[in-house]
XYZ file of C-alpha atoms in Angstrom:
354
model
C -15.901 -26.241 14.420
C -12.405 -26.072 12.962
C -11.205 -22.529 12.469
C -9.207 -21.604 9.414
C -5.878 -19.908 10.008
C -6.285 -16.185 9.666
C -4.764 -14.535 6.623
C -2.569 -12.239 8.700
C -1.134 -15.250 10.553
C -0.160 -16.845 7.260
C 1.340 -13.562 6.121
C 3.436 -13.268 9.266
C 4.624 -16.864 8.980
C 5.524 -16.467 5.305
C 7.316 -13.214 6.085
C 9.345 -14.830 8.866
C 10.320 -17.742 6.626
C 11.296 -15.346 3.840
C 13.460 -13.236 6.140
C 15.039 -16.316 7.733
C 16.011 -17.657 4.311
C 17.280 -14.256 3.220
C 19.367 -13.887 6.372
C 20.819 -17.363 5.933
C 21.733 -16.581 2.331
C 23.314 -13.290 3.295
C 25.215 -14.919 6.127
C 26.543 -17.610 3.803
C 27.792 -15.014 1.311
C 29.348 -13.005 4.152
C 31.132 -16.119 5.418
C 32.600 -16.560 1.932
C 33.767 -12.918 1.998
C 31.869 -12.043 -1.181
C 31.180 -8.370 -1.988
C 27.786 -6.909 -0.988
C 27.051 -10.246 0.718
C 23.897 -9.538 2.713
C 22.030 -8.129 -0.266
C 23.175 -10.577 -2.956
C 23.040 -13.637 -0.688
C 19.505 -12.805 0.402
C 18.495 -12.368 -3.234
C 19.869 -15.754 -4.288
C 18.270 -17.608 -1.370
C 14.807 -16.116 -1.831
C 14.894 -16.449 -5.626
C 15.711 -20.157 -5.425
C 12.940 -20.572 -2.845
C 10.225 -18.976 -4.967
C 11.382 -20.707 -8.160
C 10.852 -23.965 -6.272
C 7.219 -22.929 -5.925
C 7.341 -21.912 -2.288
C 5.585 -18.763 -0.994
C 7.602 -15.688 -0.046
C 6.632 -12.135 0.810
C 8.163 -8.893 2.024
C 5.374 -6.626 3.370
C 5.249 -3.032 2.145
C 5.850 -1.460 5.603
C 9.079 -3.425 5.896
C 10.241 -2.241 2.471
C 9.422 1.355 3.431
C 11.477 1.079 6.611
C 14.336 -0.447 4.634
C 14.472 2.428 2.148
C 14.409 4.950 5.000
C 17.323 3.238 6.766
C 19.359 2.930 3.566
C 18.599 6.500 2.522
C 19.548 7.861 5.929
C 22.824 5.965 5.796
C 23.614 7.192 2.280
C 22.879 10.783 3.236
C 25.285 10.518 6.142
C 28.035 9.492 3.723
C 27.668 12.635 1.599
C 30.244 15.348 2.106
C 30.729 18.848 0.672
C 33.725 17.409 -1.183
C 31.634 14.758 -2.939
C 28.967 17.297 -3.892
C 31.660 19.647 -5.231
C 32.434 17.021 -7.874
C 28.929 17.416 -9.314
C 30.275 19.878 -11.887
C 31.702 16.890 -13.782
C 28.413 14.968 -13.794
C 26.919 16.495 -16.972
C 29.729 14.926 -19.011
C 29.211 11.461 -17.560
C 25.441 11.872 -17.919
C 25.978 12.671 -21.586
C 27.743 9.333 -21.961
C 24.877 7.741 -20.020
C 22.356 9.035 -22.572
C 24.398 7.573 -25.422
C 24.705 4.331 -23.483
C 20.946 4.010 -22.946
C 20.190 4.674 -26.622
C 22.793 2.132 -27.729
C 21.617 -0.501 -25.229
C 17.968 -0.203 -26.246
C 18.745 -0.251 -29.981
C 21.119 -3.218 -29.759
C 18.873 -5.239 -27.447
C 15.785 -4.630 -29.583
C 17.758 -5.852 -32.601
C 18.918 -8.905 -30.649
C 15.479 -9.832 -29.298
C 13.884 -9.331 -32.724
C 16.455 -10.913 -35.038
C 18.114 -13.508 -32.826
C 15.491 -14.463 -30.234
C 12.539 -13.968 -32.588
C 10.461 -11.853 -30.200
C 7.785 -9.445 -31.399
C 8.671 -5.745 -31.552
C 6.655 -4.689 -28.489
C 8.128 -7.386 -26.240
C 11.611 -6.620 -27.544
C 11.301 -2.897 -26.829
C 10.055 -3.201 -23.259
C 12.429 -6.039 -22.389
C 15.311 -3.899 -23.672
C 14.542 -0.819 -21.577
C 17.283 -0.511 -18.906
C 15.428 0.253 -15.694
C 12.229 2.236 -15.012
C 10.404 -1.066 -14.468
C 7.200 0.516 -13.146
C 6.840 2.670 -16.262
C 7.848 -0.229 -18.505
C 5.209 -2.621 -17.166
C 2.481 0.037 -17.081
C 3.028 0.915 -20.740
C 3.600 -2.673 -21.857
C 0.167 -3.670 -20.550
C -1.464 -1.373 -23.113
C 0.356 -2.994 -26.045
C 0.652 -6.431 -27.588
C 3.836 -7.144 -25.613
C 4.144 -10.522 -23.904
C 4.220 -9.413 -20.269
C 5.763 -12.694 -19.135
C 8.755 -12.164 -21.410
C 9.131 -8.533 -20.386
C 8.844 -9.174 -16.644
C 11.136 -12.191 -16.710
C 13.809 -10.447 -18.772
C 13.756 -7.366 -16.541
C 13.778 -9.448 -13.357
C 16.603 -11.694 -14.525
C 18.720 -8.679 -15.481
C 18.319 -7.153 -12.015
C 19.115 -10.505 -10.394
C 22.302 -10.896 -12.419
C 23.379 -7.329 -11.697
C 22.962 -7.614 -7.935
C 24.616 -11.026 -7.717
C 27.155 -10.794 -10.523
C 28.307 -7.182 -10.764
C 29.991 -6.943 -7.331
C 31.855 -10.193 -7.941
C 32.833 -9.165 -11.472
C 34.249 -5.874 -10.222
C 36.090 -7.726 -7.477
C 37.610 -10.272 -9.865
C 38.885 -7.695 -12.368
C 40.098 -5.373 -9.631
C 37.618 -2.544 -10.164
C 35.871 -2.741 -6.798
C 35.788 0.351 -4.616
C 38.657 0.931 -2.212
C 36.519 0.285 0.865
C 32.806 -0.259 1.550
C 31.132 2.027 4.074
C 32.471 1.392 7.545
C 30.015 -0.279 9.906
C 29.060 1.727 12.980
C 28.856 -0.408 16.095
C 26.550 1.825 18.147
C 24.941 5.258 18.173
C 23.187 7.331 20.845
C 19.527 6.387 20.483
C 18.247 9.966 20.662
C 20.347 11.264 17.781
C 19.657 8.140 15.730
C 15.907 8.345 16.319
C 15.840 11.994 15.245
C 17.806 11.179 12.088
C 15.488 8.309 11.150
C 12.378 10.367 11.909
C 13.502 13.237 9.680
C 14.523 10.797 6.943
C 11.182 8.992 7.139
C 9.171 12.224 6.958
C 10.942 13.550 3.869
C 11.051 10.106 2.272
C 7.291 9.654 2.673
C 6.727 13.187 1.370
C 8.821 12.498 -1.730
C 6.933 9.251 -2.238
C 3.586 11.023 -1.851
C 4.704 13.545 -4.476
C 5.534 10.612 -6.792
C 9.232 11.423 -6.968
C 10.995 8.414 -8.582
C 12.629 6.403 -5.816
C 11.096 8.913 -3.426
C 11.461 6.933 -0.209
C 15.166 6.337 -0.714
C 16.024 9.723 -2.208
C 13.916 11.694 0.279
C 15.517 9.926 3.228
C 18.946 10.492 1.718
C 18.240 14.198 1.151
C 17.060 14.708 4.736
C 20.061 12.898 6.169
C 22.487 14.757 3.905
C 21.026 18.126 4.905
C 21.297 17.293 8.610
C 24.868 16.040 8.336
C 26.259 18.719 6.027
C 24.665 21.462 8.149
C 26.163 19.936 11.287
C 22.770 19.389 12.925
C 23.385 15.651 13.140
C 26.438 13.470 13.573
C 24.474 10.226 13.905
C 25.178 7.294 11.609
C 23.211 4.120 10.982
C 24.740 1.202 12.945
C 25.484 -2.210 11.472
C 22.641 -3.714 13.509
C 20.241 -1.801 11.227
C 22.239 -1.786 7.985
C 22.586 -5.557 7.698
C 18.824 -6.229 8.062
C 18.145 -3.430 5.558
C 20.333 -5.079 2.926
C 18.750 -8.455 3.691
C 15.233 -7.073 3.213
C 16.232 -5.311 -0.010
C 17.705 -8.504 -1.443
C 14.622 -10.465 -0.426
C 12.367 -7.821 -2.008
C 14.065 -8.335 -5.362
C 13.898 -12.100 -5.004
C 10.144 -12.228 -4.411
C 9.630 -10.669 -7.849
C 10.181 -14.145 -9.272
C 7.219 -15.527 -7.316
C 4.762 -17.205 -9.659
C 7.319 -17.736 -12.411
C 6.354 -20.949 -14.165
C 9.030 -23.400 -15.228
C 7.834 -23.274 -18.833
C 8.286 -19.479 -18.775
C 11.749 -19.939 -17.304
C 12.796 -22.514 -19.889
C 11.325 -20.597 -22.820
C 12.869 -17.226 -22.021
C 16.055 -17.736 -20.035
C 18.417 -18.153 -23.010
C 17.023 -15.125 -24.826
C 17.063 -13.049 -21.634
C 20.647 -14.029 -20.841
C 21.656 -12.999 -24.342
C 19.930 -9.646 -23.955
C 21.687 -9.107 -20.630
C 25.061 -9.883 -22.217
C 24.438 -7.393 -25.029
C 23.409 -4.680 -22.557
C 26.404 -5.250 -20.290
C 28.982 -5.264 -23.085
C 27.676 -1.930 -24.352
C 27.396 -0.482 -20.838
C 30.957 -1.565 -20.072
C 32.239 0.104 -23.232
C 30.519 3.406 -22.471
C 31.597 3.193 -18.828
C 35.231 2.918 -19.878
C 34.863 5.865 -22.271
C 33.149 7.955 -19.597
C 35.807 7.056 -17.031
C 38.583 8.077 -19.418
C 36.826 11.358 -20.223
C 36.055 12.309 -16.617
C 38.896 10.688 -14.697
C 36.403 8.789 -12.543
C 36.855 5.212 -11.357
C 35.745 2.695 -14.011
C 34.009 0.433 -11.493
C 32.076 3.386 -10.123
C 31.046 4.397 -13.641
C 29.981 0.862 -14.578
C 27.822 0.588 -11.455
C 26.204 3.931 -12.313
C 25.610 2.858 -15.940
C 24.398 -0.662 -15.078
C 20.855 -1.199 -16.441
C 18.969 -1.855 -13.206
C 16.351 -0.448 -10.843
C 16.982 2.997 -9.332
C 16.711 2.131 -5.635
C 18.391 -1.263 -5.907
C 21.376 -0.107 -7.960
C 21.884 3.002 -5.818
C 21.926 0.824 -2.701
C 24.251 -1.669 -4.382
C 26.672 1.093 -5.331
C 26.635 2.341 -1.752
C 27.259 -1.171 -0.427
C 30.297 -1.358 -2.706
C 31.644 1.898 -1.299
C 30.811 4.287 -4.131
C 29.583 7.882 -3.745
C 25.788 7.687 -3.145
C 25.212 11.161 -4.612
C 26.841 10.125 -7.888
C 24.948 6.827 -7.984
C 21.534 8.266 -7.190
C 21.951 11.208 -9.580
C 22.820 9.004 -12.548
C 20.193 6.324 -11.923
C 17.545 8.998 -11.283
C 18.559 10.815 -14.476
C 18.132 7.619 -16.492
C 14.818 6.780 -14.799
C 13.321 10.201 -15.518
C 14.622 10.190 -19.078
C 13.157 6.779 -19.798
C 9.849 7.666 -18.137
C 9.562 10.674 -20.446
C 10.723 8.873 -23.593
C 8.780 5.620 -23.209
C 5.285 7.052 -23.889
C 6.562 8.485 -27.176
C 8.219 5.163 -28.001
C 4.940 3.389 -27.237
C 3.052 5.701 -29.584
C 5.626 5.071 -32.306
C 5.318 1.353 -31.644
C 1.569 1.488 -32.233
C 2.116 3.279 -35.548
C 4.729 0.760 -36.647
C 2.452 -2.135 -35.697
C -0.326 -0.691 -37.836
C 2.010 -0.326 -40.792
C 3.165 -3.936 -40.436
C -0.400 -5.248 -40.715
C -1.317 -6.599 -44.166
């Protein structure tokens, strides 16, 4: 009797292929000296693979470990000096609120009037970030989930791949990315990762947005600022973490049909352009008002996922506390506002019926 391959064997094989492709993509980008190479190169490689109809997967335990490693590294980069600058954050967050409102309004107008999408699809495709809340609420409406998911996924793809290179070309990239650490004493490193994992899992269990990443970062920051730890995450762990994160974003395109791609790519690219032009304008205004770096502000205002954009900002050398605070602020704000917007959408839909 011929035995069928076990499901877990297929999963392991698919995982290994996915990670091999992601590593190759990251290595290619690193060889070309592109910014944030391991993350963006992995994303491009895996996205092309799944769009070709090939299977790819990043298991949940691997993603959890990745967020713990990244969070622990970010927390180690926090200093009392960077936290002392938090007094200026309310002003930049005020600009962020105006930016989000303007982005949503302009993108809804674009998707409705130019692309010809229905109101529900336009609203949820226009929401900058908070993808979990967006998809959960969109499922209860008449929104075309394929349009919403594709538009949101394409925007994140373009941000991860394009934003670092855009900042580099126009000279707005950070002065220096985080320095790689060659080696660390295993005891101190293990303690740091254990504490980061415990608080990260606790935050996640308490349903804190981006809990794994933010909890790990909080634990690491507390240990470093208090002087209880001097350990830092070595490059041998950071590079795989960025590779896994890039691959995790890429696998979101799995199952995307070519007809969906052809039907929605032009409209989605237009929506992305509208969102980025507005975000760039508000980033410049916020930078002028606060004296902050424009590239740093644009990365904080960029309409992408909380964990991914925070990690991208860190990879570019920006203050992780600033990045996480602004992306978390937007996520929470959108999560609170979206249910009310959904209710209003239902009322408007009823009024539009003959």
